[in-house]
Amino acid sequence: MRSDPTQFALTAPASLQAVLAQLAQNPGTHIPIAGGTELMVALAAGRLPRHSFLSISHLPELRFIRITPDAIHLGANTTFTDIRRNPTIAADLPLLTLAASWTGSIANQNRATLGGNLCNASPAADTPPALLVYDATVTLISSGAAPGEIVQRTLPYRDFYLAYKSTVLRPDELLHTITIPRAYSVHRHFLRKVGTRNAQAISKTALAALALVSESPATTSDSPSTTPCARHIQTIRLAAASLADRPIRLYATEAALQNASLAPAHLDATLRRARAAFATEAHPIDDIRSTARYRTAVAANLLEDFLRSLTT
Amino acid sequence: MTTIHLTVNNQPHTLTVPPMKRLLDLLREDLSLTGTKEACGEGECGACAILLDTGSGPELVNSCLIPALQADNATLTTIEGLAPDAALHPIQQSFLQAGGAQCGICTPGMILATHHLLTQHPNPTEAQIREGLSGNLCRCTGYMRIFESIRQAATETAR
Ligand SMILES: Cc1cc2nc3c(=O)[nH]c(=O)nc-3n(C[C@H](O)[C@H](O)[C@H](O)COP(=O)(O)OP(=O)(O)OC[C@H]3O[C@@H](n4cnc5c(N)ncnc54)[C@H](O)[C@@H]3O)c2cc1C
Ligand code: FES
Ligand code: FES
């Protein structure tokens, strides 16, 4: 049953400080609402837990794309359309542009924010795998002791999630900035989403990958299948959606592939080691969108596709 | 209840409404603009699409997912306001000519999505048409006549 809108409070405090002050006053009483494309669906379904909302969508302090020589800084209210229209993001972080283009229809992308996608903490969301392989950091803000003072803390985005639909955000905190290094111009970028259909489908699983391939001698090789002068993986980062209760980096698979050979004679061994490591850290579930077996099998195939693509 | 100011189809309005009331219901109930339709009520179908300008230009949005308060001080265009006078907008004309509308429930959203598409891409490719309309579902036409309407509208507005 749809909820009755008269039962909900919603205000739009005039400034970021005012929002933070209200969040701090009675932590847990108010929920921030940005583009509303998650919360309004929950409202329609009658499953909104709390009844008081603070709109943050009108705050210019949260909607910005700042480009510096070393990094791209995205305000939490950056919409998927803002991301798709930015040529520097398309050039430097193609996986983010691609993920943004998948997040529902154009009408949805015009409202939906990057901050909302991360804070909603769905294990199936589209932008987290890309941000995980790009090693993003997140800056969280809250009210300080002095009136109007804003305190912030910055942490690696890979440490943002605690469990299913749970993040490190305290009830008095807002996500303010997502920062991504501009360090991947010579890397290979890969992102594949498998859903029921192309348009507007939540993923069954998705894999993002970033790797640096080298032909020069490997420096710290202790793996038997590595031939020093042959083509090999110098660095690799892997992240996935819907393989666990939250978006995850695949650290064990990454470790297994560090300095792994891509030479034709060793490729099968590399793929075997990758699949074995992957099996230890993929823990998907059965749900309405897919089964655990399907998810594991498909994601492992995506991983193999990526690794094979590195041989040329 | 909260008092909000907004401009709809060039008409300024001041309304006192529950702040979480859906913009869709505000348009249909408080302003009697029933051209904006409701089908899914959860952002999947585009029947409730309108153009909303909150300061950075008009964007296509689904009004069933927007609380009334978030349209405070905004400028909106609904299907009723697309053609400035009694005549049809060229996009409406092309939907009429190419048979892009049958029962008509999806049509206001289809036409506003087309308007948004042609603003971004005056000469859209087939892929751009399909992506631009991917958030609009139709149970009647089978989409081919809608795509044809959009191609005609693009030719018409390019003239
Ligand atoms: C039809 C449809 C299709 C969709 N398809 C996809 C898809 O394919 N892939 C996908 O990933 N998502 C999809 N979504 C989900 C949704 O659009 C995204 O998750 C979106 O990014 C949410 O952002 P928002 O601003 O609209 O969130 P809101 O609904 O405003 O907020 C979501 C959550 O984040 C919190 N929050 C928002 N901003 C902040 C902040 N700055 N600090 C702290 N907490 C905050 C809110 O309190 C809330 O809990 C779809 C949604 C719809 C309706
Ligand atoms: S009624 Fe709003 S998208 Fe379907
Ligand atoms: S014309 Fe009937 S739903 Fe499209």
mmCIF file of C-alpha atoms in Angstrom, chain B:
data_model
loop_
_atom_site.group_PDB
_atom_site.id
_atom_site.type_symbol
_atom_site.label_atom_id
_atom_site.label_comp_id
_atom_site.label_asym_id
_atom_site.label_seq_id
_atom_site.Cartn_x
_atom_site.Cartn_y
_atom_site.Cartn_z
ATOM 1 C CA MET B 1 1.521 21.702 5.120
ATOM 2 C CA THR B 2 4.050 23.868 3.291
ATOM 3 C CA THR B 3 3.582 26.815 0.965
ATOM 4 C CA ILE B 4 5.464 26.544 -2.293
ATOM 5 C CA HIS B 5 5.826 28.761 -5.340
ATOM 6 C CA LEU B 6 6.234 27.335 -8.794
ATOM 7 C CA THR B 7 5.673 28.278 -12.410
ATOM 8 C CA VAL B 8 3.801 25.755 -14.513
ATOM 9 C CA ASN B 9 3.422 26.334 -18.250
ATOM 10 C CA ASN B 10 4.294 30.017 -17.748
ATOM 11 C CA GLN B 11 1.662 30.459 -15.011
ATOM 12 C CA PRO B 12 2.947 31.308 -11.524
ATOM 13 C CA HIS B 13 1.233 29.446 -8.666
ATOM 14 C CA THR B 14 1.386 29.573 -4.878
ATOM 15 C CA LEU B 15 0.085 26.425 -3.221
ATOM 16 C CA THR B 16 -0.139 25.047 0.292
ATOM 17 C CA VAL B 17 0.374 21.269 0.145
ATOM 18 C CA PRO B 18 1.837 18.388 2.165
ATOM 19 C CA PRO B 19 5.563 18.695 1.328
ATOM 20 C CA MET B 20 5.878 14.974 0.530
ATOM 21 C CA LYS B 21 2.916 15.062 -1.841
ATOM 22 C CA ARG B 22 4.066 13.759 -5.195
ATOM 23 C CA LEU B 23 4.522 16.453 -7.848
ATOM 24 C CA LEU B 24 2.356 14.232 -10.070
ATOM 25 C CA ASP B 25 -0.574 14.552 -7.642
ATOM 26 C CA LEU B 26 -0.002 18.273 -7.188
ATOM 27 C CA LEU B 27 -0.303 18.747 -10.953
ATOM 28 C CA ARG B 28 -3.357 16.532 -11.348
ATOM 29 C CA GLU B 29 -5.265 17.349 -8.149
ATOM 30 C CA ASP B 30 -4.292 20.887 -7.149
ATOM 31 C CA LEU B 31 -3.809 22.345 -10.629
ATOM 32 C CA SER B 32 -6.239 20.075 -12.544
ATOM 33 C CA LEU B 33 -3.541 19.407 -15.149
ATOM 34 C CA THR B 34 -4.526 15.822 -15.888
ATOM 35 C CA GLY B 35 -2.444 15.524 -19.070
ATOM 36 C CA THR B 36 0.377 14.135 -16.908
ATOM 37 C CA LYS B 37 -0.493 10.460 -16.391
ATOM 38 C CA GLU B 38 0.200 7.893 -13.712
ATOM 39 C CA ALA B 39 0.846 4.284 -14.619
ATOM 40 C CA CYS B 40 3.494 2.540 -12.495
ATOM 41 C CA GLY B 41 3.949 5.171 -9.809
ATOM 42 C CA GLU B 42 7.538 4.051 -9.234
ATOM 43 C CA GLY B 43 9.732 5.624 -11.892
ATOM 44 C CA GLU B 44 9.698 2.741 -14.375
ATOM 45 C CA CYS B 45 7.295 3.826 -17.126
ATOM 46 C CA GLY B 46 7.642 7.541 -17.903
ATOM 47 C CA ALA B 47 3.874 8.226 -18.158
ATOM 48 C CA CYS B 48 4.285 10.994 -15.565
ATOM 49 C CA ALA B 49 7.280 12.642 -17.286
ATOM 50 C CA ILE B 50 7.472 16.424 -17.299
ATOM 51 C CA LEU B 51 10.200 19.007 -17.885
ATOM 52 C CA LEU B 52 11.523 20.484 -14.642
ATOM 53 C CA ASP B 53 13.915 23.421 -14.335
ATOM 54 C CA THR B 54 15.304 23.952 -10.847
ATOM 55 C CA GLY B 55 17.895 26.454 -12.046
ATOM 56 C CA SER B 56 20.167 24.519 -14.382
ATOM 57 C CA GLY B 57 17.862 24.229 -17.384
ATOM 58 C CA PRO B 58 14.813 22.086 -18.178
ATOM 59 C CA GLU B 59 15.354 18.350 -17.642
ATOM 60 C CA LEU B 60 13.072 15.386 -18.227
ATOM 61 C CA VAL B 61 11.971 13.912 -14.885
ATOM 62 C CA ASN B 62 9.360 11.486 -13.592
ATOM 63 C CA SER B 63 6.941 13.529 -11.475
ATOM 64 C CA CYS B 64 5.789 10.473 -9.491
ATOM 65 C CA LEU B 65 9.193 10.399 -7.747
ATOM 66 C CA ILE B 66 9.439 14.084 -6.817
ATOM 67 C CA PRO B 67 8.129 15.480 -3.541
ATOM 68 C CA ALA B 68 6.246 18.745 -4.069
ATOM 69 C CA LEU B 69 8.709 20.634 -1.881
ATOM 70 C CA GLN B 70 11.587 19.825 -4.267
ATOM 71 C CA ALA B 71 9.726 21.783 -6.977
ATOM 72 C CA ASP B 72 9.630 24.936 -4.837
ATOM 73 C CA ASN B 73 10.759 27.894 -7.003
ATOM 74 C CA ALA B 74 11.009 25.631 -10.066
ATOM 75 C CA THR B 75 9.718 26.118 -13.595
ATOM 76 C CA LEU B 76 7.744 23.230 -15.092
ATOM 77 C CA THR B 77 6.406 22.325 -18.492
ATOM 78 C CA THR B 78 3.698 19.684 -18.771
ATOM 79 C CA ILE B 79 2.088 18.347 -21.923
ATOM 80 C CA GLU B 80 -0.553 21.082 -21.629
ATOM 81 C CA GLY B 81 2.123 23.753 -21.964
ATOM 82 C CA LEU B 82 4.243 22.330 -24.768
ATOM 83 C CA ALA B 83 2.448 24.153 -27.582
ATOM 84 C CA PRO B 84 2.307 27.862 -26.758
ATOM 85 C CA ASP B 85 -1.079 28.445 -28.382
ATOM 86 C CA ALA B 86 -4.088 26.441 -29.562
ATOM 87 C CA ALA B 87 -2.044 24.845 -32.366
ATOM 88 C CA LEU B 88 -0.184 21.556 -31.910
ATOM 89 C CA HIS B 89 3.545 21.406 -31.239
ATOM 90 C CA PRO B 90 5.428 19.834 -34.186
ATOM 91 C CA ILE B 91 6.132 16.750 -32.015
ATOM 92 C CA GLN B 92 2.417 16.361 -31.245
ATOM 93 C CA GLN B 93 1.671 16.775 -34.948
ATOM 94 C CA SER B 94 4.152 14.068 -35.904
ATOM 95 C CA PHE B 95 2.727 11.613 -33.318
ATOM 96 C CA LEU B 96 -0.715 12.289 -34.824
ATOM 97 C CA GLN B 97 0.486 11.807 -38.389
ATOM 98 C CA ALA B 98 2.658 8.736 -37.863
ATOM 99 C CA GLY B 99 0.209 6.959 -35.556
ATOM 100 C CA GLY B 100 2.470 7.248 -32.511
ATOM 101 C CA ALA B 101 -0.485 7.334 -30.115
ATOM 102 C CA GLN B 102 -3.188 4.739 -29.545
ATOM 103 C CA CYS B 103 -4.837 4.707 -26.096
ATOM 104 C CA GLY B 104 -2.820 7.792 -25.222
ATOM 105 C CA ILE B 105 -1.762 6.988 -21.673
ATOM 106 C CA CYS B 106 1.944 6.913 -22.505
ATOM 107 C CA THR B 107 1.730 9.712 -25.076
ATOM 108 C CA PRO B 108 2.299 12.834 -22.916
ATOM 109 C CA GLY B 109 5.453 11.245 -21.488
ATOM 110 C CA MET B 110 6.581 10.026 -24.918
ATOM 111 C CA ILE B 111 6.171 13.532 -26.343
ATOM 112 C CA LEU B 112 8.065 15.231 -23.499
ATOM 113 C CA ALA B 113 10.824 12.595 -23.681
ATOM 114 C CA THR B 114 11.019 13.306 -27.430
ATOM 115 C CA HIS B 115 11.207 17.034 -26.714
ATOM 116 C CA HIS B 116 14.099 16.456 -24.282
ATOM 117 C CA LEU B 117 15.840 14.148 -26.776
ATOM 118 C CA LEU B 118 15.585 16.647 -29.648
ATOM 119 C CA THR B 119 16.866 19.451 -27.405
ATOM 120 C CA GLN B 120 19.992 17.368 -26.661
ATOM 121 C CA HIS B 121 20.286 15.758 -30.110
ATOM 122 C CA PRO B 122 18.456 17.674 -32.881
ATOM 123 C CA ASN B 123 19.387 14.933 -35.371
ATOM 124 C CA PRO B 124 19.232 11.821 -33.204
ATOM 125 C CA THR B 125 20.688 8.524 -34.342
ATOM 126 C CA GLU B 126 18.587 5.376 -34.033
ATOM 127 C CA ALA B 127 20.554 4.475 -30.878
ATOM 128 C CA GLN B 128 19.952 7.922 -29.369
ATOM 129 C CA ILE B 129 16.213 7.621 -30.067
ATOM 130 C CA ARG B 130 16.098 4.221 -28.402
ATOM 131 C CA GLU B 131 18.074 5.375 -25.390
ATOM 132 C CA GLY B 132 16.167 8.664 -25.068
ATOM 133 C CA LEU B 133 12.859 6.783 -24.988
ATOM 134 C CA SER B 134 14.044 3.752 -23.014
ATOM 135 C CA GLY B 135 12.316 5.013 -19.870
ATOM 136 C CA ASN B 136 8.907 5.267 -21.553
ATOM 137 C CA LEU B 137 6.779 2.165 -21.789
ATOM 138 C CA CYS B 138 3.866 1.684 -24.185
ATOM 139 C CA ARG B 139 1.397 -1.198 -24.104
ATOM 140 C CA CYS B 140 -0.292 -0.377 -27.429
ATOM 141 C CA THR B 141 1.868 0.733 -30.329
ATOM 142 C CA GLY B 142 4.747 -1.729 -30.352
ATOM 143 C CA TYR B 143 7.056 1.341 -30.446
ATOM 144 C CA MET B 144 7.750 1.311 -34.220
ATOM 145 C CA ARG B 145 5.238 4.066 -34.924
ATOM 146 C CA ILE B 146 6.575 6.030 -31.974
ATOM 147 C CA PHE B 147 10.116 5.847 -33.386
ATOM 148 C CA GLU B 148 8.734 6.896 -36.764
ATOM 149 C CA SER B 149 6.952 9.845 -35.094
ATOM 150 C CA ILE B 150 10.243 10.913 -33.532
ATOM 151 C CA ARG B 151 12.097 10.685 -36.845
ATOM 152 C CA GLN B 152 9.395 12.839 -38.447
ATOM 153 C CA ALA B 153 9.499 15.323 -35.572
ATOM 154 C CA ALA B 154 13.292 15.597 -35.915
ATOM 155 C CA THR B 155 12.966 16.360 -39.618
ATOM 156 C CA GLU B 156 10.155 18.820 -38.916
ATOM 157 C CA THR B 157 11.934 20.742 -36.151
ATOM 158 C CA ALA B 158 15.202 20.801 -38.131
ATOM 159 C CA ARG B 159 13.443 22.679 -40.904
#
